[in-house]
Amino acid sequence: MNRILVTGGAGFLGSHLCDRLIADGADVLCVDNFYTGNKANIAPLMGNPYFELMRHDVTFPLYAEVDQIFNLACPASPVHYQFDPVQTTKTNVHGAINMLGLAKRLKARILQASTSEVYGDPEVHPQTEDYWGRVNPIGIRSCYDEGKRCAETLFFDYHRQHQVDIKVVRIFNTYGPRMHPNDGRVVSNFIVQALKGEDITIYGDGQQTRSFCYVDDLIDGLVRMMNSQSSLTGPVNMGNPTEMTMLELAENVLRLTASKARLVFKPLPQDDPKQRQPDIAMAKSQLGWEPKVALVDGLKETIAYFKKIVLV
Ligand SMILES: NC(=O)c1ccc[n+]([C@@H]2O[C@H](COP(=O)([O-])OP(=O)(O)OC[C@H]3O[C@@H](n4cnc5c(N)ncnc54)[C@H](O)[C@@H]3O)[C@@H](O)[C@H]2O)c1
């Protein structure tokens, strides 16, 4: 039986990953300090003898016997990662060092949940993995962007210097059930505002674009990457290349929630990228992966989840 460690396993993506790994027959150790994670996310797994939960902060060393490590621990939304930026950098950098040290000792394979934010506010579009990015090193997003960039550096140095078996995935915007209702991410914001009948906040003129990947698709990509041949280290982009403006997203959410909420426009936050879209040619050719869930179907599942937690 595969023993798999998931750091950040009580978070949005981590909990879906734990569900998937347990369903696949793995023995899962979920490690989380509950900074943004939530016990409710993993409650359905708690009675399972092959699921174990450990409260632990990855900025401290961890000793456990496992075969694979998925390193997801890190607050992912700007409101959360900017709340304690020093801790965010520590989680990214010290967390990566601790998990890579563990992987080295155990000869375990380790996958890093990196991010499209390593591309910053990109000059090339769509972004391919060989693009080095345009990141402000001293801005309010830097604790996350540069923290993730440094984590990638550490992964590749542990690979070159210590032959650690690494996998790096650059995740683009992902949405679905178990997103945090108040994390300021656009999909959850729009849905919660629409369900409550509050004004829908659009930053800028709403013409900036994003692409959104449904969580089940993304998790499938992470598992495929973890189980790919050793020579494929990445970084590999994963996300949905179908791009839309924030205005289009808002209109979809209003229609699917049958909400009468109004759109209101506010200034763009500092360093907010205007456009971001993954080039997923590498994931397609190397892993046979591409997103399958249509936005409307994913939004319906997400809206159903938020109805349960927001309208109580
Ligand atoms: N959701 C996305 O769209 C997206 C996009 C790009 C990258 N990612 C990456 O994927 C990972 C998971 O993101 P998410 O959306 O599930 O976010 P999340 O905030 O829901 O999950 C992160 C989890 O990590 C835990 N955590 C934070 N600091 C920790 C620490 N020091 N020690 C132990 N646990 C800690 C949190 O409590 C939480 O459970 C993150 O690394 C994030 O950077 C996510």
Short mmCIF file of C-alpha atoms and ligand atoms in Angstrom, two decimals:
data_model
loop_
_atom_site.label_atom_id
_atom_site.label_comp_id
_atom_site.label_asym_id
_atom_site.label_seq_id
_atom_site.Cartn_x
_atom_site.Cartn_y
_atom_site.Cartn_z
CA MET A 1 0.00 0.00 0.00
CA ASN A 2 1.31 3.44 -0.96
CA ARG A 3 1.90 5.64 2.11
CA ILE A 4 1.32 9.22 1.05
CA LEU A 5 1.87 12.46 2.97
CA VAL A 6 -0.24 15.46 1.99
CA THR A 7 0.86 18.74 3.58
CA GLY A 8 -1.94 21.30 3.66
CA GLY A 9 -4.29 18.32 3.47
CA ALA A 10 -7.14 20.06 5.32
CA GLY A 11 -7.27 22.91 2.80
CA PHE A 12 -9.35 23.32 -0.33
CA LEU A 13 -7.16 21.37 -2.78
CA GLY A 14 -5.51 19.18 -0.12
CA SER A 15 -8.79 17.75 1.15
CA HIS A 16 -9.94 16.84 -2.38
CA LEU A 17 -6.55 15.23 -2.95
CA CYS A 18 -6.91 13.19 0.27
CA ASP A 19 -10.37 12.04 -0.91
CA ARG A 20 -8.95 10.96 -4.24
CA LEU A 21 -5.92 9.15 -2.75
CA ILE A 22 -8.07 7.26 -0.23
CA ALA A 23 -10.47 6.29 -3.04
CA ASP A 24 -7.45 5.01 -5.00
CA GLY A 25 -6.50 2.75 -2.04
CA ALA A 26 -3.59 4.71 -0.52
CA ASP A 27 -2.66 5.09 3.14
CA VAL A 28 -2.82 8.87 3.68
CA LEU A 29 -1.16 11.06 6.30
CA CYS A 30 -2.65 14.56 6.26
CA VAL A 31 -0.50 17.24 7.90
CA ASP A 32 -1.94 20.70 8.53
CA ASN A 33 -1.64 23.53 11.05
CA PHE A 34 -5.20 24.72 10.26
CA TYR A 35 -4.01 28.20 9.32
CA THR A 36 -6.55 28.30 6.49
CA GLY A 37 -7.55 24.65 6.56
CA ASN A 38 -10.71 23.35 8.10
CA LYS A 39 -11.58 20.11 9.89
CA ALA A 40 -14.94 20.07 8.12
CA ASN A 41 -13.08 19.51 4.83
CA ILE A 42 -11.66 16.20 6.03
CA ALA A 43 -14.42 15.18 8.45
CA PRO A 44 -15.81 12.58 6.00
CA LEU A 45 -12.42 10.81 6.07
CA MET A 46 -11.90 10.83 9.83
CA GLY A 47 -13.33 7.35 10.51
CA ASN A 48 -11.28 5.73 7.76
CA PRO A 49 -8.46 3.52 9.15
CA TYR A 50 -6.24 4.49 6.19
CA PHE A 51 -6.55 8.21 6.89
CA GLU A 52 -4.46 9.87 9.60
CA LEU A 53 -4.44 13.53 10.62
CA MET A 54 -1.47 15.30 12.24
CA ARG A 55 -1.57 18.91 13.42
CA HIS A 56 1.86 20.22 12.48
CA ASP A 57 3.45 23.36 11.04
CA VAL A 58 5.72 22.50 8.09
CA THR A 59 8.15 25.27 9.04
CA PHE A 60 9.33 22.74 11.69
CA PRO A 61 10.98 19.44 10.74
CA LEU A 62 8.75 16.38 10.40
CA TYR A 63 9.64 12.72 10.81
CA ALA A 64 7.28 10.21 9.21
CA GLU A 65 7.66 7.11 7.04
CA VAL A 66 6.05 7.65 3.64
CA ASP A 67 6.63 6.79 -0.03
CA GLN A 68 5.30 9.98 -1.63
CA ILE A 69 4.86 13.59 -0.50
CA PHE A 70 2.45 16.13 -1.96
CA ASN A 71 3.58 19.54 -0.62
CA LEU A 72 0.51 21.79 -0.65
CA ALA A 73 0.89 23.62 2.68
CA CYS A 74 0.63 27.37 2.09
CA PRO A 75 -2.21 29.87 2.28
CA ALA A 76 -3.24 30.46 -1.33
CA SER A 77 -5.39 33.57 -1.43
CA PRO A 78 -4.03 37.13 -1.11
CA VAL A 79 -6.10 37.99 2.01
CA HIS A 80 -4.66 34.98 3.80
CA TYR A 81 -1.05 35.06 2.58
CA GLN A 82 -0.77 38.83 3.13
CA PHE A 83 -2.14 38.60 6.69
CA ASP A 84 1.23 37.29 7.97
CA PRO A 85 3.64 37.67 5.03
CA VAL A 86 6.73 36.59 7.00
CA GLN A 87 5.00 33.33 7.93
CA THR A 88 3.98 32.89 4.26
CA THR A 89 7.61 33.09 3.12
CA LYS A 90 8.64 30.76 5.94
CA THR A 91 5.97 28.23 5.00
CA ASN A 92 7.14 28.28 1.40
CA VAL A 93 10.87 28.23 2.03
CA HIS A 94 11.36 26.44 5.37
CA GLY A 95 8.43 24.17 4.52
CA ALA A 96 10.08 23.19 1.22
CA ILE A 97 13.45 22.60 2.94
CA ASN A 98 11.83 20.41 5.61
CA MET A 99 9.79 18.37 3.14
CA LEU A 100 12.70 18.01 0.70
CA GLY A 101 14.92 16.90 3.61
CA LEU A 102 12.33 14.28 4.49
CA ALA A 103 12.08 13.13 0.86
CA LYS A 104 15.87 12.90 0.65
CA ARG A 105 16.12 10.77 3.80
CA LEU A 106 13.28 8.46 2.78
CA LYS A 107 14.11 8.39 -0.95
CA ALA A 108 10.48 9.39 -1.41
CA ARG A 109 9.07 11.14 -4.45
CA ILE A 110 7.90 14.70 -3.74
CA LEU A 111 5.52 16.97 -5.64
CA GLN A 112 5.41 20.72 -5.15
CA ALA A 113 2.17 22.65 -5.58
CA SER A 114 3.67 25.69 -7.27
CA THR A 115 1.64 28.42 -8.87
CA SER A 116 1.05 30.54 -11.93
CA GLU A 117 2.04 33.45 -9.65
CA VAL A 118 5.67 32.56 -10.40
CA TYR A 119 4.99 34.25 -13.77
CA GLY A 120 3.96 37.48 -11.98
CA ASP A 121 2.38 40.02 -14.32
CA PRO A 122 3.48 38.26 -17.52
CA GLU A 123 4.65 39.86 -20.78
CA VAL A 124 4.01 36.65 -22.74
CA HIS A 125 0.64 35.16 -23.30
CA PRO A 126 -0.29 32.35 -22.81
CA GLN A 127 2.48 31.39 -20.38
CA THR A 128 4.67 28.43 -21.25
CA GLU A 129 6.86 26.74 -18.65
CA ASP A 130 10.08 28.20 -20.10
CA TYR A 131 8.92 31.78 -19.40
CA TRP A 132 10.84 33.14 -16.39
CA GLY A 133 8.18 35.56 -15.23
CA ARG A 134 7.91 39.19 -14.20
CA VAL A 135 7.58 39.36 -10.44
CA ASN A 136 7.93 42.38 -8.18
CA PRO A 137 10.36 41.19 -5.47
CA ILE A 138 9.33 43.79 -2.87
CA GLY A 139 5.58 44.13 -3.34
CA ILE A 140 2.74 42.91 -1.14
CA ARG A 141 2.33 39.73 -3.20
CA SER A 142 6.05 38.90 -3.08
CA CYS A 143 5.87 36.77 0.08
CA TYR A 144 3.81 34.32 -1.94
CA ASP A 145 5.24 34.78 -5.46
CA GLU A 146 8.90 34.87 -4.43
CA GLY A 147 8.31 32.25 -1.72
CA LYS A 148 6.97 29.88 -4.37
CA ARG A 149 9.81 30.77 -6.77
CA CYS A 150 12.38 30.04 -4.06
CA ALA A 151 10.61 26.74 -3.30
CA GLU A 152 10.97 25.78 -6.98
CA THR A 153 14.68 26.67 -6.79
CA LEU A 154 15.06 24.41 -3.75
CA PHE A 155 13.26 21.56 -5.49
CA PHE A 156 15.59 21.71 -8.49
CA ASP A 157 18.70 22.09 -6.32
CA TYR A 158 17.74 19.08 -4.17
CA HIS A 159 17.18 17.21 -7.43
CA ARG A 160 20.56 18.21 -8.96
CA GLN A 161 22.58 18.02 -5.74
CA HIS A 162 20.91 15.12 -3.89
CA GLN A 163 19.05 13.28 -6.68
CA VAL A 164 15.70 13.79 -4.96
CA ASP A 165 12.85 12.54 -7.18
CA ILE A 166 10.89 15.78 -7.72
CA LYS A 167 7.75 16.91 -9.51
CA VAL A 168 6.77 20.58 -9.83
CA VAL A 169 3.29 21.62 -10.96
CA ARG A 170 2.39 25.26 -11.61
CA ILE A 171 -1.28 25.47 -10.68
CA PHE A 172 -3.47 28.14 -12.25
CA ASN A 173 -6.73 29.41 -10.70
CA THR A 174 -8.75 26.47 -9.46
CA TYR A 175 -12.25 26.57 -8.00
CA GLY A 176 -14.81 24.22 -6.53
CA PRO A 177 -16.54 23.12 -3.33
CA ARG A 178 -14.56 23.82 -0.08
CA MET A 179 -13.10 27.09 -1.28
CA HIS A 180 -13.11 29.57 1.59
CA PRO A 181 -16.19 31.81 1.48
CA ASN A 182 -14.28 34.95 2.60
CA ASP A 183 -10.92 34.58 0.92
CA GLY A 184 -11.45 37.29 -1.67
CA ARG A 185 -10.91 34.94 -4.61
CA VAL A 186 -13.07 35.95 -7.50
CA VAL A 187 -15.18 32.80 -7.96
CA SER A 188 -16.06 32.46 -4.26
CA ASN A 189 -16.57 36.25 -3.96
CA PHE A 190 -19.01 36.41 -6.84
CA ILE A 191 -20.97 33.34 -5.72
CA VAL A 192 -21.27 34.42 -2.08
CA GLN A 193 -22.25 37.96 -3.08
CA ALA A 194 -24.82 36.65 -5.59
CA LEU A 195 -26.33 34.21 -3.08
CA LYS A 196 -26.62 36.92 -0.42
CA GLY A 197 -28.04 39.39 -2.95
CA GLU A 198 -25.14 41.78 -2.22
CA ASP A 199 -23.43 43.95 -4.85
CA ILE A 200 -20.96 41.97 -6.99
CA THR A 201 -17.55 43.64 -6.74
CA ILE A 202 -15.62 43.92 -9.99
CA TYR A 203 -12.07 45.27 -9.73
CA GLY A 204 -11.02 47.59 -12.56
CA ASP A 205 -13.28 47.59 -15.61
CA GLY A 206 -13.85 43.82 -15.49
CA GLN A 207 -12.04 43.30 -18.79
CA GLN A 208 -9.03 41.58 -17.14
CA THR A 209 -9.13 37.86 -17.90
CA ARG A 210 -8.56 34.68 -15.94
CA SER A 211 -9.02 31.00 -16.63
CA PHE A 212 -10.60 28.67 -14.08
CA CYS A 213 -9.99 24.96 -13.61
CA TYR A 214 -12.46 22.78 -11.74
CA VAL A 215 -10.94 21.07 -8.69
CA ASP A 216 -11.56 17.46 -9.84
CA ASP A 217 -9.64 18.11 -13.06
CA LEU A 218 -6.73 19.66 -11.18
CA ILE A 219 -6.52 16.82 -8.65
CA ASP A 220 -6.46 14.30 -11.48
CA GLY A 221 -3.55 16.21 -12.99
CA LEU A 222 -1.60 16.21 -9.70
CA VAL A 223 -2.04 12.44 -9.33
CA ARG A 224 -0.99 11.83 -12.94
CA MET A 225 2.08 13.98 -12.44
CA MET A 226 3.04 12.19 -9.22
CA ASN A 227 2.83 8.84 -11.01
CA SER A 228 4.63 9.90 -14.19
CA GLN A 229 8.08 8.65 -15.26
CA SER A 230 11.00 9.92 -13.12
CA SER A 231 12.50 11.97 -15.94
CA LEU A 232 9.48 14.30 -15.93
CA THR A 233 10.35 16.77 -13.18
CA GLY A 234 8.34 19.68 -14.53
CA PRO A 235 7.62 22.45 -14.02
CA VAL A 236 4.33 21.59 -15.71
CA ASN A 237 1.47 24.08 -16.03
CA MET A 238 -1.97 22.87 -14.95
CA GLY A 239 -5.07 24.91 -15.40
CA ASN A 240 -7.89 25.54 -17.79
CA PRO A 241 -6.83 27.49 -20.89
CA THR A 242 -10.37 28.73 -21.58
CA GLU A 243 -10.09 32.41 -20.79
CA MET A 244 -12.87 34.78 -19.80
CA THR A 245 -13.25 38.33 -18.54
CA MET A 246 -14.36 38.99 -14.98
CA LEU A 247 -17.54 40.52 -16.40
CA GLU A 248 -18.35 37.27 -18.21
CA LEU A 249 -17.75 35.27 -15.04
CA ALA A 250 -20.03 37.60 -13.04
CA GLU A 251 -22.78 37.23 -15.64
CA ASN A 252 -22.53 33.40 -15.49
CA VAL A 253 -22.76 33.43 -11.70
CA LEU A 254 -25.76 35.79 -11.74
CA ARG A 255 -27.56 33.56 -14.23
CA LEU A 256 -26.85 30.27 -12.38
CA THR A 257 -27.83 31.67 -8.98
CA ALA A 258 -30.84 33.55 -10.45
CA SER A 259 -29.59 36.50 -8.39
CA LYS A 260 -30.71 40.10 -8.75
CA ALA A 261 -27.40 41.43 -7.32
CA ARG A 262 -25.90 44.54 -9.00
CA LEU A 263 -22.37 44.87 -10.41
CA VAL A 264 -20.20 47.55 -8.73
CA PHE A 265 -16.73 48.59 -9.94
CA LYS A 266 -13.72 49.21 -7.61
CA PRO A 267 -10.06 50.12 -8.30
CA LEU A 268 -7.65 47.29 -9.21
CA PRO A 269 -5.46 46.07 -6.29
CA GLN A 270 -1.67 46.67 -6.48
CA ASP A 271 0.29 44.29 -8.78
CA ASP A 272 -2.89 42.54 -9.94
CA PRO A 273 -2.10 40.71 -13.21
CA LYS A 274 -4.25 41.86 -16.14
CA GLN A 275 -4.29 38.60 -18.01
CA ARG A 276 -3.27 35.05 -17.24
CA GLN A 277 -3.75 31.87 -19.22
CA PRO A 278 -1.87 28.57 -19.05
CA ASP A 279 -0.28 26.89 -22.02
CA ILE A 280 -0.98 23.24 -21.15
CA ALA A 281 0.71 21.61 -24.17
CA MET A 282 3.27 19.90 -21.90
CA ALA A 283 0.62 18.41 -19.56
CA LYS A 284 -1.31 17.21 -22.62
CA SER A 285 1.63 15.57 -24.35
CA GLN A 286 3.48 14.19 -21.28
CA LEU A 287 0.55 13.23 -19.07
CA GLY A 288 -2.42 12.98 -21.43
CA TRP A 289 -4.10 15.54 -19.16
CA GLU A 290 -6.48 18.32 -19.96
CA PRO A 291 -9.47 19.77 -18.10
CA LYS A 292 -12.81 18.09 -18.83
CA VAL A 293 -15.34 19.85 -16.61
CA ALA A 294 -17.18 22.72 -18.30
CA LEU A 295 -17.34 26.01 -16.35
CA VAL A 296 -21.12 25.89 -16.06
CA ASP A 297 -21.02 22.37 -14.53
CA GLY A 298 -18.23 23.28 -12.12
CA LEU A 299 -20.02 26.48 -11.11
CA LYS A 300 -23.21 24.53 -10.40
CA GLU A 301 -21.34 22.20 -7.98
CA THR A 302 -19.62 25.15 -6.33
CA ILE A 303 -22.85 27.13 -5.98
CA ALA A 304 -24.54 24.06 -4.41
CA TYR A 305 -21.70 23.90 -1.83
CA PHE A 306 -21.87 27.59 -0.99
CA LYS A 307 -25.66 27.44 -0.64
CA LYS A 308 -25.12 24.95 2.21
CA ILE A 309 -22.61 27.08 4.09
CA VAL A 310 -23.71 30.63 3.29
CA LEU A 311 -27.50 30.39 3.38
CA VAL A 312 -27.83 28.80 6.83
N1 LIG B 1 -6.39 27.07 -5.30
C1 LIG B 1 -5.69 27.56 -6.29
O1 LIG B 1 -6.27 28.11 -7.24
C2 LIG B 1 -4.19 27.46 -6.31
C3 LIG B 1 -3.49 28.03 -7.39
C4 LIG B 1 -2.10 27.93 -7.41
C5 LIG B 1 -1.43 27.26 -6.40
N2 LIG B 1 -2.12 26.72 -5.36
C6 LIG B 1 -1.35 26.06 -4.30
O2 LIG B 1 -1.98 24.87 -3.88
C7 LIG B 1 -1.81 24.71 -2.48
C8 LIG B 1 -3.16 24.53 -1.81
O3 LIG B 1 -3.96 25.67 -2.05
P1 LIG B 1 -5.47 25.78 -1.56
O4 LIG B 1 -6.22 26.58 -2.55
O5 LIG B 1 -5.96 24.44 -1.19
O6 LIG B 1 -5.28 26.70 -0.27
P2 LIG B 1 -5.79 26.51 1.22
O7 LIG B 1 -5.46 27.75 1.96
O8 LIG B 1 -7.22 26.05 1.22
O9 LIG B 1 -4.91 25.30 1.73
C9 LIG B 1 -3.63 25.44 2.26
C10 LIG B 1 -3.52 24.53 3.45
O10 LIG B 1 -2.20 24.62 3.98
C11 LIG B 1 -2.28 24.73 5.40
N3 LIG B 1 -1.08 25.42 5.88
C12 LIG B 1 -0.71 26.71 5.68
N4 LIG B 1 0.46 26.97 6.26
C13 LIG B 1 0.86 25.81 6.84
C14 LIG B 1 1.99 25.42 7.60
N5 LIG B 1 2.98 26.30 7.89
N6 LIG B 1 2.07 24.14 8.06
C15 LIG B 1 1.09 23.24 7.79
N7 LIG B 1 -0.01 23.55 7.07
C16 LIG B 1 -0.12 24.82 6.60
C17 LIG B 1 -3.55 25.50 5.65
O11 LIG B 1 -4.05 25.37 6.97
C18 LIG B 1 -4.48 24.89 4.59
O12 LIG B 1 -5.14 23.76 5.06
C19 LIG B 1 -1.05 25.93 -1.97
O13 LIG B 1 0.32 25.60 -1.87
C20 LIG B 1 -1.26 26.94 -3.07
O14 LIG B 1 -0.19 27.85 -3.14
C21 LIG B 1 -3.48 26.82 -5.29
#
